[in-house]
PDB file of C-alpha atoms in Angstrom:
ATOM      1  CA  MET A   1      84.292 160.474 -27.065  1.00 68.00           C
ATOM      2  CA  GLY A   2      84.363 162.500 -30.331  1.00 85.00           C
ATOM      3  CA  LYS A   3      88.118 161.918 -31.109  1.00 92.00           C
ATOM      4  CA  ILE A   4      87.987 158.239 -30.216  1.00 92.00           C
ATOM      5  CA  SER A   5      84.983 157.904 -32.751  1.00 95.00           C
ATOM      6  CA  ALA A   6      86.429 159.742 -35.251  1.00 97.00           C
ATOM      7  CA  ASN A   7      89.642 157.594 -34.875  1.00 97.00           C
ATOM      8  CA  ALA A   8      87.627 154.467 -34.766  1.00 98.00           C
ATOM      9  CA  VAL A   9      85.838 155.470 -37.568  1.00 98.00           C
ATOM     10  CA  SER A  10      89.301 156.109 -39.660  1.00 98.00           C
ATOM     11  CA  ALA A  11      91.097 153.256 -38.981  1.00 98.00           C
ATOM     12  CA  ALA A  12      88.216 151.145 -39.834  1.00 98.00           C
ATOM     13  CA  MET A  13      88.061 152.827 -42.843  1.00 98.00           C
ATOM     14  CA  ILE A  14      91.382 152.119 -43.563  1.00 98.00           C
ATOM     15  CA  ILE A  15      91.475 148.081 -42.759  1.00 98.00           C
ATOM     16  CA  SER A  16      88.324 148.425 -45.204  1.00 98.00           C
ATOM     17  CA  ILE A  17      90.350 149.577 -48.060  1.00 98.00           C
ATOM     18  CA  VAL A  18      93.274 147.061 -47.661  1.00 98.00           C
ATOM     19  CA  SER A  19      90.585 144.471 -47.266  1.00 98.00           C
ATOM     20  CA  TYR A  20      89.128 144.965 -50.080  1.00 98.00           C
ATOM     21  CA  CYS A  21      92.494 145.322 -52.038  1.00 97.00           C
ATOM     22  CA  ASN A  22      93.631 141.572 -50.488  1.00 95.00           C
ATOM     23  CA  LEU A  23      89.988 140.663 -52.187  1.00 95.00           C
ATOM     24  CA  VAL A  24      90.264 141.988 -55.686  1.00 94.00           C
ATOM     25  CA  SER A  25      94.269 141.600 -55.907  1.00 93.00           C
ATOM     26  CA  GLN A  26      94.886 139.214 -58.816  1.00 86.00           C
ATOM     27  CA  ASN A  27      98.464 137.735 -56.762  1.00 92.00           C
ATOM     28  CA  SER A  28      97.593 136.862 -53.038  1.00 90.00           C
ATOM     29  CA  TYR A  29     101.093 138.251 -51.893  1.00 94.00           C
ATOM     30  CA  VAL A  30     100.862 141.426 -53.556  1.00 95.00           C
ATOM     31  CA  GLY A  31      97.505 141.776 -51.476  1.00 94.00           C
ATOM     32  CA  ALA A  32      99.281 140.645 -48.004  1.00 95.00           C
ATOM     33  CA  ALA A  33     101.819 142.937 -48.550  1.00 95.00           C
ATOM     34  CA  LEU A  34      99.895 145.947 -49.584  1.00 96.00           C
ATOM     35  CA  PHE A  35      97.438 145.099 -46.373  1.00 97.00           C
ATOM     36  CA  SER A  36     100.300 146.085 -44.280  1.00 97.00           C
ATOM     37  CA  PHE A  37      99.688 149.950 -45.294  1.00 97.00           C
ATOM     38  CA  GLY A  38      96.725 149.605 -43.365  1.00 97.00           C
ATOM     39  CA  LEU A  39      98.538 149.208 -39.905  1.00 97.00           C
ATOM     40  CA  ILE A  40     101.486 151.256 -40.614  1.00 98.00           C
ATOM     41  CA  VAL A  41      98.726 154.418 -41.507  1.00 97.00           C
ATOM     42  CA  ILE A  42      96.784 153.020 -38.447  1.00 98.00           C
ATOM     43  CA  CYS A  43      99.729 153.638 -36.242  1.00 97.00           C
ATOM     44  CA  ALA A  44     101.659 156.427 -37.517  1.00 97.00           C
ATOM     45  CA  TYR A  45      98.090 158.747 -37.237  1.00 97.00           C
ATOM     46  CA  SER A  46      97.457 157.223 -33.755  1.00 96.00           C
ATOM     47  CA  MET A  47      94.062 155.812 -34.716  1.00 97.00           C
ATOM     48  CA  SER A  48      92.196 153.339 -32.753  1.00 97.00           C
ATOM     49  CA  LEU A  49      91.693 150.046 -34.311  1.00 98.00           C
ATOM     50  CA  PHE A  50      90.759 147.366 -31.996  1.00 97.00           C
ATOM     51  CA  THR A  51      93.375 144.572 -32.930  1.00 96.00           C
ATOM     52  CA  GLY A  52      96.132 147.276 -32.432  1.00 96.00           C
ATOM     53  CA  MET A  53      94.427 148.263 -28.806  1.00 97.00           C
ATOM     54  CA  ALA A  54      93.417 144.606 -27.440  1.00 97.00           C
ATOM     55  CA  GLY A  55      97.186 144.000 -26.114  1.00 96.00           C
ATOM     56  CA  TYR A  56      97.220 147.499 -24.046  1.00 96.00           C
ATOM     57  CA  ILE A  57      93.791 147.111 -21.972  1.00 94.00           C
ATOM     58  CA  THR A  58      93.984 148.566 -18.557  1.00 92.00           C
ATOM     59  CA  LYS A  59      91.412 149.364 -15.940  1.00 90.00           C
ATOM     60  CA  THR A  60      91.370 152.977 -17.562  1.00 93.00           C
ATOM     61  CA  ASN A  61      90.368 152.490 -20.938  1.00 94.00           C
ATOM     62  CA  VAL A  62      88.218 149.319 -21.150  1.00 95.00           C
ATOM     63  CA  VAL A  63      85.382 152.002 -22.140  1.00 95.00           C
ATOM     64  CA  PRO A  64      87.494 153.527 -24.868  1.00 95.00           C
ATOM     65  CA  PHE A  65      88.486 150.450 -26.344  1.00 96.00           C
ATOM     66  CA  LEU A  66      85.101 148.870 -26.223  1.00 96.00           C
ATOM     67  CA  THR A  67      83.689 151.850 -27.959  1.00 97.00           C
ATOM     68  CA  ALA A  68      86.148 151.661 -30.499  1.00 97.00           C
ATOM     69  CA  THR A  69      85.853 147.898 -31.264  1.00 97.00           C
ATOM     70  CA  GLY A  70      82.013 148.599 -31.606  1.00 97.00           C
ATOM     71  CA  ILE A  71      82.515 151.441 -34.041  1.00 98.00           C
ATOM     72  CA  ASN A  72      85.209 149.503 -35.778  1.00 98.00           C
ATOM     73  CA  CYS A  73      83.211 146.584 -36.611  1.00 97.00           C
ATOM     74  CA  VAL A  74      80.248 148.389 -37.678  1.00 97.00           C
ATOM     75  CA  THR A  75      82.243 150.998 -39.800  1.00 98.00           C
ATOM     76  CA  ALA A  76      84.027 148.141 -41.690  1.00 98.00           C
ATOM     77  CA  PHE A  77      80.892 146.049 -42.159  1.00 97.00           C
ATOM     78  CA  VAL A  78      79.240 149.378 -43.578  1.00 97.00           C
ATOM     79  CA  PHE A  79      82.127 149.616 -45.812  1.00 98.00           C
ATOM     80  CA  GLY A  80      81.819 145.872 -46.865  1.00 98.00           C
ATOM     81  CA  VAL A  81      78.145 146.369 -48.077  1.00 97.00           C
ATOM     82  CA  LEU A  82      80.054 149.388 -49.993  1.00 97.00           C
ATOM     83  CA  GLY A  83      82.386 147.074 -51.497  1.00 97.00           C
ATOM     84  CA  SER A  84      79.758 144.335 -52.218  1.00 97.00           C
ATOM     85  CA  LEU A  85      78.708 146.845 -55.320  1.00 97.00           C
ATOM     86  CA  ASN A  86      81.985 145.712 -57.618  1.00 97.00           C
ATOM     87  CA  PRO A  87      80.614 142.031 -58.524  1.00 96.00           C
ATOM     88  CA  ALA A  88      84.280 140.847 -58.133  1.00 95.00           C
ATOM     89  CA  CYS A  89      84.267 141.738 -54.463  1.00 96.00           C
ATOM     90  CA  LYS A  90      80.960 139.934 -53.525  1.00 97.00           C
ATOM     91  CA  GLU A  91      81.730 137.043 -55.058  1.00 96.00           C
ATOM     92  CA  ARG A  92      85.395 136.629 -53.496  1.00 96.00           C
ATOM     93  CA  ALA A  93      84.322 137.634 -50.257  1.00 96.00           C
ATOM     94  CA  ALA A  94      81.353 135.001 -50.132  1.00 95.00           C
ATOM     95  CA  ALA A  95      84.005 132.383 -51.241  1.00 94.00           C
ATOM     96  CA  VAL A  96      86.069 133.592 -47.587  1.00 94.00           C
ATOM     97  CA  CYS A  97      83.539 133.656 -45.644  1.00 93.00           C
ATOM     98  CA  ALA A  98      82.369 129.968 -46.703  1.00 92.00           C
ATOM     99  CA  GLY A  99      85.594 128.970 -46.092  1.00 92.00           C
ATOM    100  CA  LYS A 100      85.623 130.215 -42.743  1.00 91.00           C
ATOM    101  CA  ILE A 101      82.175 128.251 -41.662  1.00 87.00           C
ATOM    102  CA  ASP A 102      83.924 124.932 -43.644  1.00 91.00           C
ATOM    103  CA  LYS A 103      86.979 125.206 -41.239  1.00 94.00           C
ATOM    104  CA  GLY A 104      84.684 125.723 -37.957  1.00 93.00           C
ATOM    105  CA  ILE A 105      84.638 127.752 -34.953  1.00 95.00           C
ATOM    106  CA  LEU A 106      87.898 126.353 -32.767  1.00 97.00           C
ATOM    107  CA  TRP A 107      89.659 126.993 -35.990  1.00 97.00           C
ATOM    108  CA  MET A 108      88.493 130.723 -36.331  1.00 96.00           C
ATOM    109  CA  PHE A 109      89.556 131.078 -32.658  1.00 98.00           C
ATOM    110  CA  VAL A 110      93.207 129.602 -32.762  1.00 98.00           C
ATOM    111  CA  SER A 111      93.762 131.279 -35.947  1.00 98.00           C
ATOM    112  CA  ALA A 112      92.400 134.629 -34.439  1.00 98.00           C
ATOM    113  CA  VAL A 113      94.844 134.101 -31.541  1.00 98.00           C
ATOM    114  CA  PHE A 114      97.558 133.870 -34.035  1.00 98.00           C
ATOM    115  CA  CYS A 115      96.406 136.741 -35.706  1.00 98.00           C
ATOM    116  CA  GLY A 116      96.768 138.822 -32.259  1.00 98.00           C
ATOM    117  CA  VAL A 117     100.074 137.753 -31.651  1.00 98.00           C
ATOM    118  CA  LEU A 118     101.217 139.090 -34.864  1.00 98.00           C
ATOM    119  CA  ILE A 119      99.712 142.243 -34.373  1.00 98.00           C
ATOM    120  CA  TYR A 120     100.589 143.024 -31.009  1.00 98.00           C
ATOM    121  CA  LEU A 121     104.061 142.185 -31.852  1.00 98.00           C
ATOM    122  CA  GLY A 122     104.197 144.551 -35.120  1.00 98.00           C
ATOM    123  CA  VAL A 123     102.517 147.399 -32.938  1.00 98.00           C
ATOM    124  CA  ASP A 124     104.662 147.064 -30.297  1.00 97.00           C
ATOM    125  CA  PHE A 125     107.693 146.982 -32.081  1.00 97.00           C
ATOM    126  CA  TYR A 126     106.614 150.262 -33.743  1.00 97.00           C
ATOM    127  CA  LYS A 127     105.795 151.915 -29.820  1.00 96.00           C
ATOM    128  CA  LYS A 128     109.020 150.794 -28.916  1.00 95.00           C
ATOM    129  CA  ARG A 129     111.449 150.909 -31.463  1.00 95.00           C
ATOM    130  CA  GLY A 130     109.799 153.738 -33.800  1.00 96.00           C
ATOM    131  CA  SER A 131     109.994 151.048 -36.682  1.00 97.00           C
ATOM    132  CA  PHE A 132     107.418 149.887 -38.899  1.00 97.00           C
ATOM    133  CA  ILE A 133     109.768 146.894 -39.597  1.00 97.00           C
ATOM    134  CA  GLY A 134     107.660 144.739 -37.632  1.00 97.00           C
ATOM    135  CA  ILE A 135     104.001 145.743 -39.350  1.00 98.00           C
ATOM    136  CA  LEU A 136     105.898 145.011 -42.549  1.00 97.00           C
ATOM    137  CA  PHE A 137     106.308 141.203 -41.287  1.00 97.00           C
ATOM    138  CA  ALA A 138     103.533 140.508 -38.844  1.00 98.00           C
ATOM    139  CA  VAL A 139     100.582 142.096 -41.571  1.00 98.00           C
ATOM    140  CA  PRO A 140     101.598 139.918 -44.426  1.00 97.00           C
ATOM    141  CA  ILE A 141     101.983 137.159 -42.591  1.00 97.00           C
ATOM    142  CA  PHE A 142      98.793 136.788 -40.796  1.00 97.00           C
ATOM    143  CA  VAL A 143      97.224 137.528 -44.364  1.00 97.00           C
ATOM    144  CA  VAL A 144      99.138 134.900 -46.199  1.00 96.00           C
ATOM    145  CA  CYS A 145      98.671 132.369 -43.610  1.00 96.00           C
ATOM    146  CA  GLY A 146      94.739 133.017 -43.601  1.00 94.00           C
ATOM    147  CA  PHE A 147      94.915 134.100 -39.692  1.00 97.00           C
ATOM    148  CA  ASP A 148      91.611 135.717 -38.788  1.00 97.00           C
ATOM    149  CA  HIS A 149      91.375 139.646 -37.934  1.00 98.00           C
ATOM    150  CA  THR A 150      88.463 140.641 -36.589  1.00 97.00           C
ATOM    151  CA  VAL A 151      87.751 144.267 -38.232  1.00 98.00           C
ATOM    152  CA  ALA A 152      88.757 142.778 -41.727  1.00 97.00           C
ATOM    153  CA  ASP A 153      86.505 139.913 -41.172  1.00 97.00           C
ATOM    154  CA  LEU A 154      83.516 142.556 -40.503  1.00 96.00           C
ATOM    155  CA  PHE A 155      84.584 143.611 -44.200  1.00 98.00           C
ATOM    156  CA  TYR A 156      84.227 140.374 -45.841  1.00 97.00           C
ATOM    157  CA  TYR A 157      80.828 139.411 -44.010  1.00 96.00           C
ATOM    158  CA  GLY A 158      79.870 142.859 -45.042  1.00 96.00           C
ATOM    159  CA  ALA A 159      81.063 142.580 -48.719  1.00 97.00           C
ATOM    160  CA  ALA A 160      79.742 138.388 -49.209  1.00 96.00           C
ATOM    161  CA  GLY A 161      75.912 139.961 -48.205  1.00 90.00           C
ATOM    162  CA  ASN A 162      75.100 136.539 -46.581  1.00 78.00           C
ATOM    163  CA  TYR A 163      74.431 136.170 -43.256  1.00 79.00           C
ATOM    164  CA  ARG A 164      73.876 133.531 -41.116  1.00 81.00           C
ATOM    165  CA  LEU A 165      73.831 132.938 -37.200  1.00 80.00           C
ATOM    166  CA  GLU A 166      77.351 130.683 -37.384  1.00 82.00           C
ATOM    167  CA  ASP A 167      78.723 133.979 -38.860  1.00 87.00           C
ATOM    168  CA  ILE A 168      77.841 135.496 -35.407  1.00 90.00           C
ATOM    169  CA  LEU A 169      79.574 132.929 -34.023  1.00 93.00           C
ATOM    170  CA  LEU A 170      82.757 132.889 -35.959  1.00 94.00           C
ATOM    171  CA  LEU A 171      83.297 136.953 -35.086  1.00 94.00           C
ATOM    172  CA  ILE A 172      82.710 136.273 -31.467  1.00 96.00           C
ATOM    173  CA  ALA A 173      85.578 133.729 -31.698  1.00 97.00           C
ATOM    174  CA  ALA A 174      87.335 135.873 -33.536  1.00 97.00           C
ATOM    175  CA  ILE A 175      87.167 138.716 -31.032  1.00 97.00           C
ATOM    176  CA  LEU A 176      88.068 136.690 -28.206  1.00 98.00           C
ATOM    177  CA  GLY A 177      91.023 134.986 -29.915  1.00 98.00           C
ATOM    178  CA  ASN A 178      92.498 138.317 -31.328  1.00 98.00           C
ATOM    179  CA  THR A 179      92.126 139.950 -27.307  1.00 98.00           C
ATOM    180  CA  LEU A 180      93.507 136.532 -26.002  1.00 98.00           C
ATOM    181  CA  GLY A 181      96.548 136.329 -28.693  1.00 98.00           C
ATOM    182  CA  SER A 182      97.735 140.102 -27.806  1.00 98.00           C
ATOM    183  CA  ASN A 183      97.775 139.684 -24.292  1.00 97.00           C
ATOM    184  CA  ILE A 184      99.252 136.303 -24.354  1.00 97.00           C
ATOM    185  CA  VAL A 185     102.224 137.208 -25.989  1.00 97.00           C
ATOM    186  CA  ARG A 186     102.413 140.548 -23.927  1.00 96.00           C
ATOM    187  CA  MET A 187     102.406 138.378 -20.726  1.00 95.00           C
ATOM    188  CA  LEU A 188     104.850 136.215 -22.123  1.00 96.00           C
ATOM    189  CA  ILE A 189     107.432 138.884 -22.996  1.00 93.00           C
ATOM    190  CA  TYR A 190     106.844 140.868 -19.665  1.00 89.00           C
ATOM    191  CA  ALA A 191     107.532 137.999 -18.084  1.00 91.00           C
ATOM    192  CA  GLY A 192     111.152 137.090 -20.289  1.00 87.00           C
ATOM    193  CA  LYS A 193     112.284 140.033 -18.445  1.00 78.00           C
ATOM    194  CA  ASN A 194     114.138 140.683 -15.611  1.00 71.00           C
ATOM    195  CA  LYS A 195     112.913 143.297 -12.772  1.00 67.00           C
ATOM    196  CA  GLU A 196     115.016 146.344 -13.889  1.00 63.00           C
ATOM    197  CA  GLU A 197     113.270 145.693 -17.507  1.00 63.00           C
ATOM    198  CA  GLN A 198     109.657 145.202 -16.245  1.00 61.00           C
ATOM    199  CA  LYS A 199     110.047 148.675 -14.933  1.00 60.00           C
ATOM    200  CA  VAL A 200     110.674 150.459 -18.358  1.00 55.00           C
TER     201      VAL A 200
END
């Protein structure tokens, strides 16, 4: 359990740093591109990130998955609170979080599904091909599109410093959406293979 906790804290810390970078970056495209560094590091060092694990849930790893998810969320939120010490970060985070409420819970869920699809593809490409090229494209796509990544969102909410009941509901929608998106694309890829390929 100690190993899982350490890997989950480190993963959330990395996502918090790149989320901070994305918030304060003067160029949104630069921020989106640099965000991919977070997932590259997490995959390279086998850290435990909710969105990277969501597409690989089995009966044997449910407890580690839930443990990592909880630690990810709490850690990212705490780092967000620390990020709010920079007024520019806090102001930008507040605007981002207000926009999420304006778009509504249904869009939060849908955008989280799309994010889950992209993260799974980036991570799975690395697992199967040993290449980070999938991450280098998948991550900037979801950031530029504004799709919701649960752990990054927890950092934004922590940095915003303005908490409402609606935010909790939105975060639940994001968690469900990220998980569903990852598993939908995984099952579709599996279903598209012949029987010999499915055994690999």
